[in-house]
Coordinates of C-alpha atoms in Angstrom, one line a residue:
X203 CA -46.9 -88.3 149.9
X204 CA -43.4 -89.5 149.0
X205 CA -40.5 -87.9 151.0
X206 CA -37.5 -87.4 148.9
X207 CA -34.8 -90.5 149.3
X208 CA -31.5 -90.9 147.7
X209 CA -30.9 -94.1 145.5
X210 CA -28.0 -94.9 147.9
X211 CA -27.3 -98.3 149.9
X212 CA -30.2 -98.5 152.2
X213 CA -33.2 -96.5 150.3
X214 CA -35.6 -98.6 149.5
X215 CA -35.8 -99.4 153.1
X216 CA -36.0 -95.8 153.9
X217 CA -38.3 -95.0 150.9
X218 CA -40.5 -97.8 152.4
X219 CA -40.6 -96.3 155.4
X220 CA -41.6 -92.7 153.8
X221 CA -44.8 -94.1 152.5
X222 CA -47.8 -92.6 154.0
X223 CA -50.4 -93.9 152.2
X224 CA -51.4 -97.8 153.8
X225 CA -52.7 -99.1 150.4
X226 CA -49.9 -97.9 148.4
X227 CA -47.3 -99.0 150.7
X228 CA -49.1 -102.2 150.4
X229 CA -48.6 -102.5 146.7
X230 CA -44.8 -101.4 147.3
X231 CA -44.2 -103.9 149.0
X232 CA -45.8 -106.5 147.4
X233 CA -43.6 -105.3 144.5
X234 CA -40.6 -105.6 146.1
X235 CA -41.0 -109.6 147.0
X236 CA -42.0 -109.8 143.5
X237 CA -38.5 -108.4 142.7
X238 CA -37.0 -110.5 144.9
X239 CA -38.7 -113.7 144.6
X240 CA -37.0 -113.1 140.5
X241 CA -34.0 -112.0 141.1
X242 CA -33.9 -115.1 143.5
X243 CA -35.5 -117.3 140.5
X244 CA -32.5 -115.4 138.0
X245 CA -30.1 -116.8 140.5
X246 CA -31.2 -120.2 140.4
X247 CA -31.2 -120.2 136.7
X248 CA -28.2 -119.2 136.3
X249 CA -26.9 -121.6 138.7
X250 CA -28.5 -124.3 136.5
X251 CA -27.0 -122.9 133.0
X252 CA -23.7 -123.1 134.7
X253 CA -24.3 -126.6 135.8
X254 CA -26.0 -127.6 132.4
X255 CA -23.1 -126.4 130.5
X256 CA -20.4 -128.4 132.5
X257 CA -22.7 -131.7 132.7
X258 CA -24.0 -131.5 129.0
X259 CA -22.3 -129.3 126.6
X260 CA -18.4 -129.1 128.1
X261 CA -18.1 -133.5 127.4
X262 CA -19.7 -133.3 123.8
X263 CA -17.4 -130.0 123.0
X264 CA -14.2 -131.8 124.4
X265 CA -15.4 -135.7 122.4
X266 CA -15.6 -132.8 119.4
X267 CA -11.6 -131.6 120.1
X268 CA -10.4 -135.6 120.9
X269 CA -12.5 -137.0 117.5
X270 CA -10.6 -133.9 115.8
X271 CA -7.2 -133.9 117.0
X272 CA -7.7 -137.6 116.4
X273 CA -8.8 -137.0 112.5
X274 CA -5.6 -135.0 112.1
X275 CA -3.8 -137.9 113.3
X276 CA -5.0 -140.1 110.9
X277 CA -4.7 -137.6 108.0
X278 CA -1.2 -137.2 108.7
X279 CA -0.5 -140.8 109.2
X280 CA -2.1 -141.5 105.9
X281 CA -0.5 -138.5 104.3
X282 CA 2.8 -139.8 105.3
X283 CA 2.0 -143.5 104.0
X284 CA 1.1 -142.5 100.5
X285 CA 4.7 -140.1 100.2

């Protein structure tokens, strides 16, 4: 028997309390520390994308702009020598 609970802040702890039923309260609960336990996981791997991207991919895209801007350089420079 469910009783009716808004989606507001705060309803899953009410609906969790409107649960009659032992077993199925059970298996509520275990589903809501499943949903926890990933969004926790989500967290973390985002947390590591972020730190991936600045460790790994941020150097090799700014040696990418330096060897370019550089590459201009020396187009221009040789450019300039043969006018």
């Amino acid at each position: 028997d469910f009783v009716p609970v808004s989606t507001n802040n705060g309803s899953l702890h009410k609906l969790l309390h409107s649960i009659r039923d032992e077993d199925l309260l059970l298996h509520v609960e275990g589903a809501c520390l499943s949903l926890q336990t990933l969004l926790v996981r989500l967290a973390q791997m985002k947390e590591e994308s972020r730190n991936f991207h600045r460790l790994m991919i941020q150097p090799i895209e700014r040696k990418r702009e330096r060897d370019s801007t550089m590459l201009e350089k020396k187009d221009e420079r040789l450019f300039e020598e043969s006018s």
